[in-house]
Amino acid sequence: NEALFDREMDFSILQNSYRRSISGANECAIIVGPSGIGKSVLANRLGTYVSSSGGLFLSGKFDQLPHAKPFSALASAFNDYCNKISKDHLQTVASKLKVALGREALHLMKVIPSLLTILRGLDDETSEDKDCVDAQKRLQYLLCQFVSVISSCSGSPVTLFLDDLQWADPGDI
């Protein structure tokens, strides 16, 4: 159990931000500070709070390598979600994702491979992306649709912790 030294006020601010998001507000909180100050510990404590409140807490980490996979932190967080989804919610999430994403889900599966376990039965015939700008915009749109569906299925906001944001490329943001 990691202690939060001099971060109780920060934790309280994060709790209040989460409470506002439950009420329908869009919230973004950024935890800043030098290495070793406890940013990840603070975020993980928020994760425990969110989860114990019935919320959905997902986390991913950006990679320092310059040629990292696009949307690597989001892909990691959403891949974990797909692997951990309960059997009770699987059918509901699957049907809502199929409606929201349609055949475009195949593009999202390239980024979130575990999505295939939820969306079984989609065939793999897709056209190649010739325009990178349009492909990136489509992927951003599909990621937003994905978040909207999983949030509505969980009945609470999605709390997403992205670690090492300084390594994100402009397309990730």
Phi, psi and omega in degrees: 000110184275133181275153176254106180272123178056031180237010181298320179294319178298318179296319178299319178297317179294319177300315180296322177298316178297316179300319178295323180293327176297327180279002176107355179283147172272129184232146173222125178237136179239125179263119183241160177151166180291164178304142174083004183274349177106022180297314181293323178298316179298314179296319180292327175294320175299320178301318177297317179297312181299312181297318180290341177270004180089008181272176181249113181246121179238148178220149177212163184228132176283149183262141180287338183297136185294335182251038179294159179299139178302142179057034188301318181291318177296316180301317179298313180297315183286329175297315177300317178302312181299324180285336186255357184300137183287152179298333179295326183261350187304311183296317179297312180298316181300312183293320179291323177294320179299320179291314184289324186259332182057212180291344177295344178303332180301325178291323180290329179295336177293331180266323182241082185303327182289350176298333178301327180292335178272318186256054178298150172097350175283132180282165192262017181272108177228155176278151178287147178280117179266333182249108184297324181296312179296322179297319180293317178297319179298315181296319177299317178298315181296322177297319177296319177298318179301312180298318179300316181293312183293330176292315180294326180288329180275343180076011178214163179296154174273123175259118186243119178257118178249109183273150179057047181301336180297342180266358179291145174268164185305327179293331179291330186267000000 
